[in-house]
Amino acid sequence: MKKAFSLPVSGFRVNFPTALLLPLAPVLLVQARRTARRTPRLDPASGADRGVAGAGAPDLRLVVIGDSTAVGVGAAAYTEALPGSLAAALHRRLGRSVAWSVTGRSGATARRVVTDLVPALNGAAPDLVVITVGINDLIRRRPLRAWAADLSALVTAVRGAHRDAAVLVAGMPPVHRFPALPQPLRLVVGARARAMDRVMREVAHAHGAVHAPMDEAMARDRRLFAADGFHPSPAGYRAWADDLARAAAPHVPQAAPAGGTGS
């Protein structure tokens, strides 16, 4: 068996056969440092971190929990970021009024979401919880075995606290197409992201959650990326939200009959 070469790339660590990576190592290190230096730092979305899509009393409650994409980095307001866009997409698809809220933190890993953010959901009664994690675990070179354990703990914690809610795990983005990353760095880090997404799918299925892979075609349109070439733009959040709504719709609780008790 060929020995694998583990290469730290400005916080990334990926395993490739030594014969493939050794010649590329100097190039990857230079590209990683240059990318880190040139990539602009964007703020999270602003405005109210909760709202309602649709008219009348909401009968579907959505919580988005996770990392910088949960808090809308790349968009000016939550209403045009993932939480508001997903609530609007669910409203259009289901014809139901959707109350949404967000609990997130830029830079959060799966483990940090379990320890710091899941407890903040106490008192909430969501019908659908959407989890967005992974990029920061990729950046911090979390080993795949530990990544699987952290994600399992996260899904278990959410399902344990909200047994009646559907849980959707948003898949890893197609990092191998991120405009912010030059080749061959994009290829190397993207391969690791795909491996993490396979783990995501297995963990979600094992714990009764839904895994929603991100459509790779989205990443071919530069307009769907924010100025940093890393996070979604408002248009990117809308496109992503449409995909997530399509995946989530069959799993959310049915609306209560007219005159009955809300879900």
Short mmCIF file of C-alpha atoms in Angstrom, two decimals:
data_model
loop_
_atom_site.label_atom_id
_atom_site.label_comp_id
_atom_site.label_asym_id
_atom_site.label_seq_id
_atom_site.Cartn_x
_atom_site.Cartn_y
_atom_site.Cartn_z
CA MET A 1 0.00 0.00 0.00
CA LYS A 2 1.33 3.43 -0.90
CA LYS A 3 1.88 5.75 2.00
CA ALA A 4 -0.41 8.78 2.07
CA PHE A 5 1.06 12.23 2.46
CA SER A 6 -0.89 14.54 4.82
CA LEU A 7 -0.32 18.11 3.73
CA PRO A 8 -1.30 21.13 5.86
CA VAL A 9 -2.50 23.88 3.52
CA SER A 10 -3.18 27.08 5.44
CA GLY A 11 -5.38 25.15 7.86
CA PHE A 12 -6.45 22.44 5.43
CA ARG A 13 -5.23 18.88 5.65
CA VAL A 14 -5.93 16.39 2.92
CA ASN A 15 -4.65 12.88 2.29
CA PHE A 16 -3.42 12.00 -1.17
CA PRO A 17 -0.86 9.48 -2.40
CA THR A 18 2.63 10.82 -1.75
CA ALA A 19 3.64 10.54 -5.40
CA LEU A 20 0.82 12.93 -6.36
CA LEU A 21 1.21 15.57 -3.66
CA LEU A 22 4.94 15.93 -3.14
CA PRO A 23 5.56 17.69 -6.46
CA LEU A 24 2.59 19.98 -5.78
CA ALA A 25 3.37 20.82 -2.16
CA PRO A 26 5.25 24.10 -2.77
CA VAL A 27 2.56 25.32 -5.17
CA LEU A 28 -0.26 24.42 -2.77
CA LEU A 29 1.38 26.22 0.14
CA VAL A 30 1.92 29.40 -1.88
CA GLN A 31 -1.64 29.30 -3.21
CA ALA A 32 -3.11 28.78 0.26
CA ARG A 33 -1.22 31.71 1.77
CA ARG A 34 -2.07 33.98 -1.14
CA THR A 35 -5.76 33.00 -0.98
CA ALA A 36 -5.95 33.62 2.77
CA ARG A 37 -4.36 37.04 2.31
CA ARG A 38 -6.56 38.14 -0.59
CA THR A 39 -9.96 36.78 0.42
CA PRO A 40 -12.12 39.56 1.93
CA ARG A 41 -13.73 38.96 5.33
CA LEU A 42 -17.48 39.41 5.12
CA ASP A 43 -19.84 40.10 8.01
CA PRO A 44 -22.90 38.04 8.94
CA ALA A 45 -26.30 39.24 7.82
CA SER A 46 -28.00 41.93 9.86
CA GLY A 47 -31.55 42.68 10.91
CA ALA A 48 -34.05 40.53 12.77
CA ASP A 49 -32.94 36.93 13.21
CA ARG A 50 -36.52 35.65 12.99
CA GLY A 51 -39.55 36.33 10.87
CA VAL A 52 -42.52 34.87 8.99
CA ALA A 53 -42.95 34.01 5.32
CA GLY A 54 -46.59 34.10 4.31
CA ALA A 55 -49.75 35.58 5.76
CA GLY A 56 -51.66 34.60 8.85
CA ALA A 57 -50.58 32.62 11.88
CA PRO A 58 -47.63 30.37 10.94
CA ASP A 59 -48.27 26.64 11.06
CA LEU A 60 -44.73 25.55 10.19
CA ARG A 61 -41.73 26.47 12.33
CA LEU A 62 -38.24 26.43 10.81
CA VAL A 63 -34.91 26.71 12.64
CA VAL A 64 -31.61 27.06 10.78
CA ILE A 65 -28.61 26.23 12.97
CA GLY A 66 -24.94 26.13 12.11
CA ASP A 67 -22.01 28.11 10.75
CA SER A 68 -21.49 31.25 8.66
CA THR A 69 -24.04 30.16 6.06
CA ALA A 70 -26.67 29.88 8.80
CA VAL A 71 -25.99 33.49 9.83
CA GLY A 72 -26.02 34.69 6.23
CA VAL A 73 -22.43 35.72 5.53
CA GLY A 74 -22.56 37.04 1.97
CA ALA A 75 -26.00 38.66 2.33
CA ALA A 76 -26.98 41.98 3.87
CA ALA A 77 -30.03 40.74 5.80
CA TYR A 78 -31.38 37.43 7.08
CA THR A 79 -34.43 37.80 4.87
CA GLU A 80 -32.20 37.44 1.77
CA ALA A 81 -29.89 34.86 3.35
CA LEU A 82 -30.58 31.17 3.92
CA PRO A 83 -33.14 31.41 6.78
CA GLY A 84 -35.47 33.89 5.10
CA SER A 85 -34.95 32.41 1.62
CA LEU A 86 -35.68 28.88 2.84
CA ALA A 87 -38.83 29.98 4.66
CA ALA A 88 -40.01 31.72 1.49
CA ALA A 89 -39.24 28.65 -0.62
CA LEU A 90 -41.15 26.39 1.78
CA HIS A 91 -44.08 28.82 1.75
CA ARG A 92 -44.20 28.75 -2.05
CA ARG A 93 -43.87 24.97 -2.22
CA LEU A 94 -46.27 24.03 0.59
CA GLY A 95 -48.66 26.98 0.60
CA ARG A 96 -48.15 27.34 4.34
CA SER A 97 -47.09 30.26 6.49
CA VAL A 98 -43.56 29.59 7.83
CA ALA A 99 -42.04 31.11 10.96
CA TRP A 100 -38.25 31.05 10.80
CA SER A 101 -35.40 31.73 13.20
CA VAL A 102 -31.64 31.30 13.12
CA THR A 103 -29.10 30.13 15.68
CA GLY A 104 -25.60 30.27 14.24
CA ARG A 105 -22.05 31.50 14.52
CA SER A 106 -19.38 32.19 11.93
CA GLY A 107 -16.50 29.75 12.29
CA ALA A 108 -18.57 27.15 14.15
CA THR A 109 -17.56 23.52 13.78
CA ALA A 110 -19.99 20.64 14.26
CA ARG A 111 -18.65 20.09 17.78
CA ARG A 112 -19.06 23.79 18.64
CA VAL A 113 -22.66 23.76 17.39
CA VAL A 114 -23.41 20.83 19.73
CA THR A 115 -21.90 22.47 22.79
CA ASP A 116 -22.76 26.13 22.25
CA LEU A 117 -25.73 26.42 19.91
CA VAL A 118 -28.02 23.42 20.38
CA PRO A 119 -28.72 24.38 24.03
CA ALA A 120 -29.90 27.78 22.76
CA LEU A 121 -32.82 26.01 21.08
CA ASN A 122 -34.35 25.16 24.47
CA GLY A 123 -37.92 26.37 24.49
CA ALA A 124 -38.19 26.30 20.70
CA ALA A 125 -40.63 23.88 19.12
CA PRO A 126 -39.49 23.58 15.50
CA ASP A 127 -41.12 21.41 12.89
CA LEU A 128 -37.98 21.49 10.75
CA VAL A 129 -34.35 21.96 11.78
CA VAL A 130 -31.80 22.59 9.03
CA ILE A 131 -28.15 22.06 9.97
CA THR A 132 -25.34 23.80 8.06
CA VAL A 133 -21.87 22.68 9.11
CA GLY A 134 -18.73 21.25 7.53
CA ILE A 135 -16.60 23.99 6.00
CA ASN A 136 -14.94 24.89 9.31
CA ASP A 137 -14.27 21.23 10.07
CA LEU A 138 -12.64 21.04 6.63
CA ILE A 139 -10.53 24.12 7.32
CA ARG A 140 -9.49 22.78 10.73
CA ARG A 141 -8.54 19.43 9.12
CA ARG A 142 -10.86 17.39 11.32
CA PRO A 143 -10.12 13.68 10.69
CA LEU A 144 -12.98 11.88 8.97
CA ARG A 145 -13.55 9.52 11.89
CA ALA A 146 -13.80 12.46 14.32
CA TRP A 147 -15.95 14.37 11.83
CA ALA A 148 -18.39 11.46 11.72
CA ALA A 149 -18.50 11.31 15.52
CA ASP A 150 -19.07 15.07 15.84
CA LEU A 151 -21.82 15.09 13.24
CA SER A 152 -23.47 12.05 14.84
CA ALA A 153 -23.45 13.86 18.19
CA LEU A 154 -24.98 16.95 16.58
CA VAL A 155 -27.82 15.15 14.83
CA THR A 156 -28.47 13.06 17.95
CA ALA A 157 -28.61 16.20 20.13
CA VAL A 158 -31.03 17.97 17.80
CA ARG A 159 -33.28 14.94 17.43
CA GLY A 160 -33.18 14.28 21.17
CA ALA A 161 -34.24 17.83 21.98
CA HIS A 162 -36.89 18.03 19.25
CA ARG A 163 -38.25 14.54 18.66
CA ASP A 164 -41.17 15.69 16.51
CA ALA A 165 -39.07 17.82 14.17
CA ALA A 166 -37.73 16.76 10.80
CA VAL A 167 -33.95 17.23 10.65
CA LEU A 168 -32.20 18.11 7.41
CA VAL A 169 -28.41 18.12 7.08
CA ALA A 170 -27.28 20.44 4.27
CA GLY A 171 -24.53 18.77 2.25
CA MET A 172 -21.02 20.08 1.74
CA PRO A 173 -20.72 22.68 -1.00
CA PRO A 174 -18.77 21.84 -4.18
CA VAL A 175 -15.50 23.30 -2.89
CA HIS A 176 -13.70 22.05 -6.01
CA ARG A 177 -15.55 24.83 -7.88
CA PHE A 178 -15.07 27.72 -5.42
CA PRO A 179 -13.84 30.82 -7.31
CA ALA A 180 -11.76 31.88 -4.30
CA LEU A 181 -9.54 28.80 -4.61
CA PRO A 182 -7.06 28.47 -7.49
CA GLN A 183 -6.08 25.17 -9.06
CA PRO A 184 -4.62 22.79 -7.98
CA LEU A 185 -5.52 23.85 -4.40
CA ARG A 186 -9.21 23.77 -5.33
CA LEU A 187 -8.93 20.19 -6.55
CA VAL A 188 -7.12 18.94 -3.45
CA VAL A 189 -9.39 20.61 -0.90
CA GLY A 190 -12.47 19.79 -2.96
CA ALA A 191 -11.65 16.09 -2.86
CA ARG A 192 -11.59 16.24 0.92
CA ALA A 193 -14.95 18.05 0.96
CA ARG A 194 -16.50 15.31 -1.17
CA ALA A 195 -15.23 12.68 1.26
CA MET A 196 -16.79 14.65 4.13
CA ASP A 197 -20.08 14.83 2.25
CA ARG A 198 -20.15 11.04 1.91
CA VAL A 199 -19.73 10.81 5.68
CA MET A 200 -22.56 13.35 6.08
CA ARG A 201 -24.90 11.21 3.99
CA GLU A 202 -24.11 8.07 5.98
CA VAL A 203 -24.49 9.80 9.36
CA ALA A 204 -27.77 11.47 8.40
CA HIS A 205 -29.29 8.22 7.19
CA ALA A 206 -28.09 6.33 10.26
CA HIS A 207 -29.79 8.83 12.57
CA GLY A 208 -33.08 9.32 10.76
CA ALA A 209 -32.19 12.70 9.26
CA VAL A 210 -32.33 13.87 5.65
CA HIS A 211 -29.11 14.59 3.76
CA ALA A 212 -29.56 17.24 1.06
CA PRO A 213 -26.54 17.39 -1.28
CA MET A 214 -25.80 20.76 -2.80
CA ASP A 215 -26.31 20.96 -6.55
CA GLU A 216 -22.86 21.23 -8.10
CA ALA A 217 -24.30 23.13 -11.06
CA MET A 218 -24.93 26.09 -8.75
CA ALA A 219 -21.20 26.60 -8.34
CA ARG A 220 -20.72 27.13 -12.08
CA ASP A 221 -22.49 30.51 -11.89
CA ARG A 222 -20.20 33.17 -10.42
CA ARG A 223 -23.23 35.34 -9.66
CA LEU A 224 -24.26 32.86 -6.97
CA PHE A 225 -21.12 33.63 -4.96
CA ALA A 226 -20.53 36.60 -2.67
CA ALA A 227 -17.59 38.97 -3.11
CA ASP A 228 -15.27 36.58 -1.28
CA GLY A 229 -15.82 33.80 -3.83
CA PHE A 230 -16.49 31.48 -0.91
CA HIS A 231 -19.95 32.20 0.55
CA PRO A 232 -23.24 32.38 -1.36
CA SER A 233 -24.59 35.67 -2.60
CA PRO A 234 -28.29 36.47 -2.03
CA ALA A 235 -29.01 34.80 -5.40
CA GLY A 236 -26.94 31.81 -4.26
CA TYR A 237 -28.87 31.55 -1.02
CA ARG A 238 -32.15 31.60 -2.96
CA ALA A 239 -31.01 28.83 -5.31
CA TRP A 240 -29.73 26.76 -2.38
CA ALA A 241 -32.94 27.37 -0.43
CA ASP A 242 -35.03 26.07 -3.34
CA ASP A 243 -33.04 22.81 -3.32
CA LEU A 244 -33.33 22.45 0.47
CA ALA A 245 -37.07 23.15 0.38
CA ARG A 246 -37.51 20.46 -2.27
CA ALA A 247 -35.62 17.97 -0.09
CA ALA A 248 -37.39 18.95 3.13
CA ALA A 249 -40.98 19.21 1.91
CA PRO A 250 -41.83 15.48 2.01
CA HIS A 251 -40.59 15.20 5.60
CA VAL A 252 -42.15 18.15 7.42
CA PRO A 253 -45.27 17.57 9.53
CA GLN A 254 -48.57 17.96 7.72
CA ALA A 255 -50.63 21.08 8.29
CA ALA A 256 -53.37 20.76 10.90
CA PRO A 257 -56.92 20.48 9.49
CA ALA A 258 -58.90 23.73 9.34
CA GLY A 259 -60.19 24.52 12.81
CA GLY A 260 -57.78 22.08 14.38
CA THR A 261 -54.68 22.62 16.50
CA GLY A 262 -51.58 23.89 14.69
CA SER A 263 -48.61 21.60 14.20
#
